[in-house]
Amino acid sequence: MHTRHFFRNNLGNAVLRQGKMEEAAALFREAIAIRPNYAAAHNNLGNVYRSLERIGEALERVHARGVHTHAGGKLEPVEGVAGEIEHLFLR
């Protein structure tokens, strides 16, 4: 089925809104396993890792597949987000 990755990503977002970060991360990983170049799932997983302060894993996600992230109402290139995460790590 061609929408399984989309379903897993959306379910991950719903679970994340309930505060279940690890469960959401697992669903985002499933979406990526189904469709490895699915940027939304990479972005969501990276944001979960950043929230959990799992900096190395967050950096892997933002660099994966040329993902862009929504920040401040606009899309930013990966390098900007990676720099932000690295800044948080080095504080």
N, C-alpha and C. Protein backbone atom coordinates (compact mmCIF):
# COMPACT_ATOMS: atom_id res chain seq x y z
N MET A 1 0.85 -1.18 0.00
CA MET A 1 0.00 0.00 0.00
C MET A 1 0.89 1.24 0.00
N HIS A 2 0.51 2.24 -0.77
CA HIS A 2 1.34 3.41 -0.96
C HIS A 2 1.18 4.49 0.12
N THR A 3 0.25 4.33 1.01
CA THR A 3 0.02 5.36 2.02
C THR A 3 0.44 4.93 3.42
N ARG A 4 1.02 3.77 3.57
CA ARG A 4 1.39 3.30 4.91
C ARG A 4 2.35 4.25 5.59
N HIS A 5 3.33 4.79 4.86
CA HIS A 5 4.29 5.72 5.46
C HIS A 5 3.57 6.98 5.96
N PHE A 6 2.62 7.45 5.19
CA PHE A 6 1.86 8.65 5.56
C PHE A 6 1.04 8.39 6.82
N PHE A 7 0.39 7.22 6.88
CA PHE A 7 -0.40 6.85 8.05
C PHE A 7 0.48 6.77 9.30
N ARG A 8 1.63 6.11 9.20
CA ARG A 8 2.53 5.98 10.36
C ARG A 8 3.00 7.35 10.84
N ASN A 9 3.33 8.24 9.90
CA ASN A 9 3.78 9.58 10.28
C ASN A 9 2.65 10.35 10.99
N ASN A 10 1.44 10.28 10.44
CA ASN A 10 0.32 10.98 11.07
C ASN A 10 -0.02 10.40 12.44
N LEU A 11 0.04 9.09 12.56
CA LEU A 11 -0.20 8.45 13.85
C LEU A 11 0.88 8.87 14.84
N GLY A 12 2.12 8.96 14.37
CA GLY A 12 3.20 9.44 15.23
C GLY A 12 2.93 10.85 15.74
N ASN A 13 2.41 11.71 14.89
CA ASN A 13 2.07 13.07 15.32
C ASN A 13 0.97 13.07 16.37
N ALA A 14 -0.03 12.21 16.19
CA ALA A 14 -1.12 12.12 17.16
C ALA A 14 -0.61 11.62 18.51
N VAL A 15 0.24 10.61 18.47
CA VAL A 15 0.81 10.05 19.70
C VAL A 15 1.72 11.09 20.37
N LEU A 16 2.45 11.84 19.57
CA LEU A 16 3.32 12.88 20.10
C LEU A 16 2.52 13.94 20.85
N ARG A 17 1.35 14.31 20.32
CA ARG A 17 0.50 15.29 21.00
C ARG A 17 0.03 14.79 22.36
N GLN A 18 0.05 13.48 22.56
CA GLN A 18 -0.29 12.89 23.86
C GLN A 18 0.91 12.84 24.79
N GLY A 19 2.05 13.31 24.30
CA GLY A 19 3.26 13.34 25.12
C GLY A 19 4.04 12.04 25.14
N LYS A 20 3.73 11.13 24.25
CA LYS A 20 4.40 9.82 24.21
C LYS A 20 5.52 9.88 23.17
N MET A 21 6.63 10.48 23.55
CA MET A 21 7.71 10.74 22.59
C MET A 21 8.36 9.48 22.06
N GLU A 22 8.65 8.52 22.90
CA GLU A 22 9.32 7.30 22.44
C GLU A 22 8.42 6.52 21.49
N GLU A 23 7.13 6.45 21.79
CA GLU A 23 6.19 5.76 20.92
C GLU A 23 6.07 6.48 19.58
N ALA A 24 6.04 7.81 19.63
CA ALA A 24 5.99 8.61 18.40
C ALA A 24 7.25 8.37 17.57
N ALA A 25 8.40 8.35 18.23
CA ALA A 25 9.67 8.12 17.52
C ALA A 25 9.64 6.78 16.80
N ALA A 26 9.10 5.75 17.45
CA ALA A 26 9.00 4.44 16.83
C ALA A 26 8.14 4.48 15.57
N LEU A 27 7.05 5.22 15.62
CA LEU A 27 6.17 5.34 14.45
C LEU A 27 6.85 6.12 13.32
N PHE A 28 7.59 7.16 13.66
CA PHE A 28 8.32 7.90 12.63
C PHE A 28 9.40 7.01 12.00
N ARG A 29 10.06 6.19 12.82
CA ARG A 29 11.05 5.25 12.27
C ARG A 29 10.40 4.24 11.34
N GLU A 30 9.19 3.79 11.68
CA GLU A 30 8.47 2.87 10.80
C GLU A 30 8.14 3.54 9.47
N ALA A 31 7.72 4.80 9.51
CA ALA A 31 7.42 5.53 8.28
C ALA A 31 8.67 5.63 7.40
N ILE A 32 9.81 5.88 8.03
CA ILE A 32 11.08 5.99 7.29
C ILE A 32 11.48 4.63 6.73
N ALA A 33 11.23 3.56 7.46
CA ALA A 33 11.56 2.22 6.96
C ALA A 33 10.73 1.88 5.72
N ILE A 34 9.49 2.34 5.70
CA ILE A 34 8.61 2.08 4.56
C ILE A 34 9.02 2.94 3.36
N ARG A 35 9.30 4.21 3.63
CA ARG A 35 9.70 5.14 2.55
C ARG A 35 10.90 5.94 3.06
N PRO A 36 12.11 5.47 2.79
CA PRO A 36 13.32 6.08 3.34
C PRO A 36 13.54 7.55 3.00
N ASN A 37 12.97 8.04 1.93
CA ASN A 37 13.17 9.44 1.57
C ASN A 37 12.01 10.33 1.99
N TYR A 38 11.18 9.88 2.92
CA TYR A 38 10.02 10.65 3.37
C TYR A 38 10.47 11.73 4.35
N ALA A 39 10.64 12.93 3.82
CA ALA A 39 11.23 14.03 4.57
C ALA A 39 10.45 14.39 5.83
N ALA A 40 9.13 14.35 5.78
CA ALA A 40 8.32 14.73 6.94
C ALA A 40 8.63 13.82 8.14
N ALA A 41 8.79 12.54 7.90
CA ALA A 41 9.08 11.61 9.00
C ALA A 41 10.48 11.84 9.55
N HIS A 42 11.46 12.11 8.66
CA HIS A 42 12.81 12.43 9.13
C HIS A 42 12.77 13.68 10.00
N ASN A 43 12.05 14.69 9.55
CA ASN A 43 11.94 15.94 10.30
C ASN A 43 11.28 15.72 11.65
N ASN A 44 10.17 14.98 11.66
CA ASN A 44 9.47 14.73 12.92
C ASN A 44 10.32 13.93 13.89
N LEU A 45 11.01 12.94 13.38
CA LEU A 45 11.88 12.14 14.24
C LEU A 45 13.02 12.99 14.80
N GLY A 46 13.59 13.84 13.96
CA GLY A 46 14.64 14.74 14.42
C GLY A 46 14.15 15.67 15.52
N ASN A 47 12.93 16.17 15.37
CA ASN A 47 12.37 17.06 16.40
C ASN A 47 12.14 16.32 17.71
N VAL A 48 11.70 15.07 17.63
CA VAL A 48 11.53 14.27 18.85
C VAL A 48 12.89 14.07 19.52
N TYR A 49 13.89 13.68 18.74
CA TYR A 49 15.22 13.48 19.31
C TYR A 49 15.75 14.77 19.93
N ARG A 50 15.51 15.90 19.28
CA ARG A 50 15.96 17.17 19.84
C ARG A 50 15.27 17.44 21.17
N SER A 51 13.96 17.19 21.24
CA SER A 51 13.22 17.37 22.49
C SER A 51 13.73 16.46 23.60
N LEU A 52 14.18 15.27 23.21
CA LEU A 52 14.71 14.31 24.19
C LEU A 52 16.19 14.56 24.48
N GLU A 53 16.75 15.60 23.85
CA GLU A 53 18.16 15.97 23.98
C GLU A 53 19.09 14.84 23.53
N ARG A 54 18.65 14.10 22.52
CA ARG A 54 19.47 13.06 21.89
C ARG A 54 20.09 13.71 20.65
N ILE A 55 21.09 14.55 20.92
CA ILE A 55 21.64 15.46 19.93
C ILE A 55 22.22 14.74 18.71
N GLY A 56 23.00 13.70 18.92
CA GLY A 56 23.61 12.99 17.80
C GLY A 56 22.56 12.43 16.86
N GLU A 57 21.52 11.83 17.42
CA GLU A 57 20.46 11.26 16.60
C GLU A 57 19.66 12.36 15.90
N ALA A 58 19.48 13.48 16.57
CA ALA A 58 18.77 14.61 15.95
C ALA A 58 19.55 15.12 14.74
N LEU A 59 20.86 15.24 14.90
CA LEU A 59 21.69 15.69 13.78
C LEU A 59 21.63 14.72 12.61
N GLU A 60 21.61 13.43 12.88
CA GLU A 60 21.50 12.44 11.80
C GLU A 60 20.21 12.65 11.01
N ARG A 61 19.13 12.93 11.69
CA ARG A 61 17.84 13.10 11.03
C ARG A 61 17.81 14.36 10.18
N VAL A 62 18.32 15.49 10.71
CA VAL A 62 18.24 16.73 9.93
C VAL A 62 19.17 16.69 8.73
N HIS A 63 20.19 15.85 8.78
CA HIS A 63 21.09 15.72 7.64
C HIS A 63 20.60 14.66 6.65
N ALA A 64 19.69 13.80 7.09
CA ALA A 64 19.23 12.69 6.24
C ALA A 64 18.41 13.21 5.07
N ARG A 65 18.76 12.76 3.90
CA ARG A 65 17.95 12.98 2.70
C ARG A 65 17.66 14.44 2.39
N GLY A 66 18.49 15.37 2.84
CA GLY A 66 18.27 16.78 2.51
C GLY A 66 17.02 17.35 3.12
N VAL A 67 16.67 16.88 4.31
CA VAL A 67 15.44 17.32 4.96
C VAL A 67 15.51 18.81 5.29
N HIS A 68 14.39 19.47 5.13
CA HIS A 68 14.22 20.85 5.57
C HIS A 68 13.22 20.84 6.71
N THR A 69 13.28 21.83 7.54
CA THR A 69 12.38 21.87 8.68
C THR A 69 11.65 23.19 8.73
N HIS A 70 10.48 23.18 9.31
CA HIS A 70 9.68 24.38 9.46
C HIS A 70 10.09 25.05 10.77
N ALA A 71 10.50 26.29 10.67
CA ALA A 71 10.91 27.02 11.88
C ALA A 71 10.59 28.49 11.67
N GLY A 72 9.92 29.08 12.61
CA GLY A 72 9.62 30.49 12.51
C GLY A 72 8.74 30.82 11.31
N GLY A 73 7.87 29.91 10.90
CA GLY A 73 6.96 30.16 9.81
C GLY A 73 7.54 30.02 8.41
N LYS A 74 8.75 29.51 8.30
CA LYS A 74 9.36 29.33 6.98
C LYS A 74 10.20 28.07 6.97
N LEU A 75 10.54 27.63 5.77
CA LEU A 75 11.42 26.47 5.65
C LEU A 75 12.87 26.94 5.71
N GLU A 76 13.66 26.22 6.45
CA GLU A 76 15.08 26.53 6.58
C GLU A 76 15.89 25.38 6.01
N PRO A 77 17.05 25.68 5.41
CA PRO A 77 17.91 24.59 4.96
C PRO A 77 18.40 23.78 6.16
N VAL A 78 18.75 22.55 5.90
CA VAL A 78 19.20 21.63 6.94
C VAL A 78 20.34 22.24 7.75
N GLU A 79 21.26 22.90 7.08
CA GLU A 79 22.44 23.40 7.78
C GLU A 79 22.07 24.35 8.91
N GLY A 80 21.03 25.16 8.73
CA GLY A 80 20.61 26.09 9.79
C GLY A 80 20.11 25.36 11.01
N VAL A 81 19.33 24.33 10.80
CA VAL A 81 18.79 23.56 11.92
C VAL A 81 19.90 22.78 12.60
N ALA A 82 20.78 22.19 11.81
CA ALA A 82 21.90 21.45 12.40
C ALA A 82 22.75 22.37 13.25
N GLY A 83 22.99 23.57 12.77
CA GLY A 83 23.76 24.55 13.54
C GLY A 83 23.05 24.89 14.86
N GLU A 84 21.74 25.00 14.81
CA GLU A 84 20.97 25.29 16.02
C GLU A 84 21.11 24.15 17.02
N ILE A 85 21.01 22.92 16.54
CA ILE A 85 21.15 21.76 17.43
C ILE A 85 22.55 21.69 17.99
N GLU A 86 23.54 21.92 17.16
CA GLU A 86 24.92 21.91 17.64
C GLU A 86 25.12 23.01 18.69
N HIS A 87 24.50 24.17 18.48
CA HIS A 87 24.59 25.26 19.45
C HIS A 87 24.01 24.82 20.80
N LEU A 88 22.85 24.15 20.76
CA LEU A 88 22.24 23.66 22.00
C LEU A 88 23.17 22.69 22.72
N PHE A 89 23.84 21.84 21.95
CA PHE A 89 24.73 20.84 22.50
C PHE A 89 25.95 21.47 23.16
N LEU A 90 26.45 22.53 22.54
CA LEU A 90 27.69 23.15 23.01
C LEU A 90 27.48 24.18 24.11
N ARG A 91 26.25 24.49 24.44
CA ARG A 91 25.98 25.47 25.51
C ARG A 91 26.57 25.08 26.82
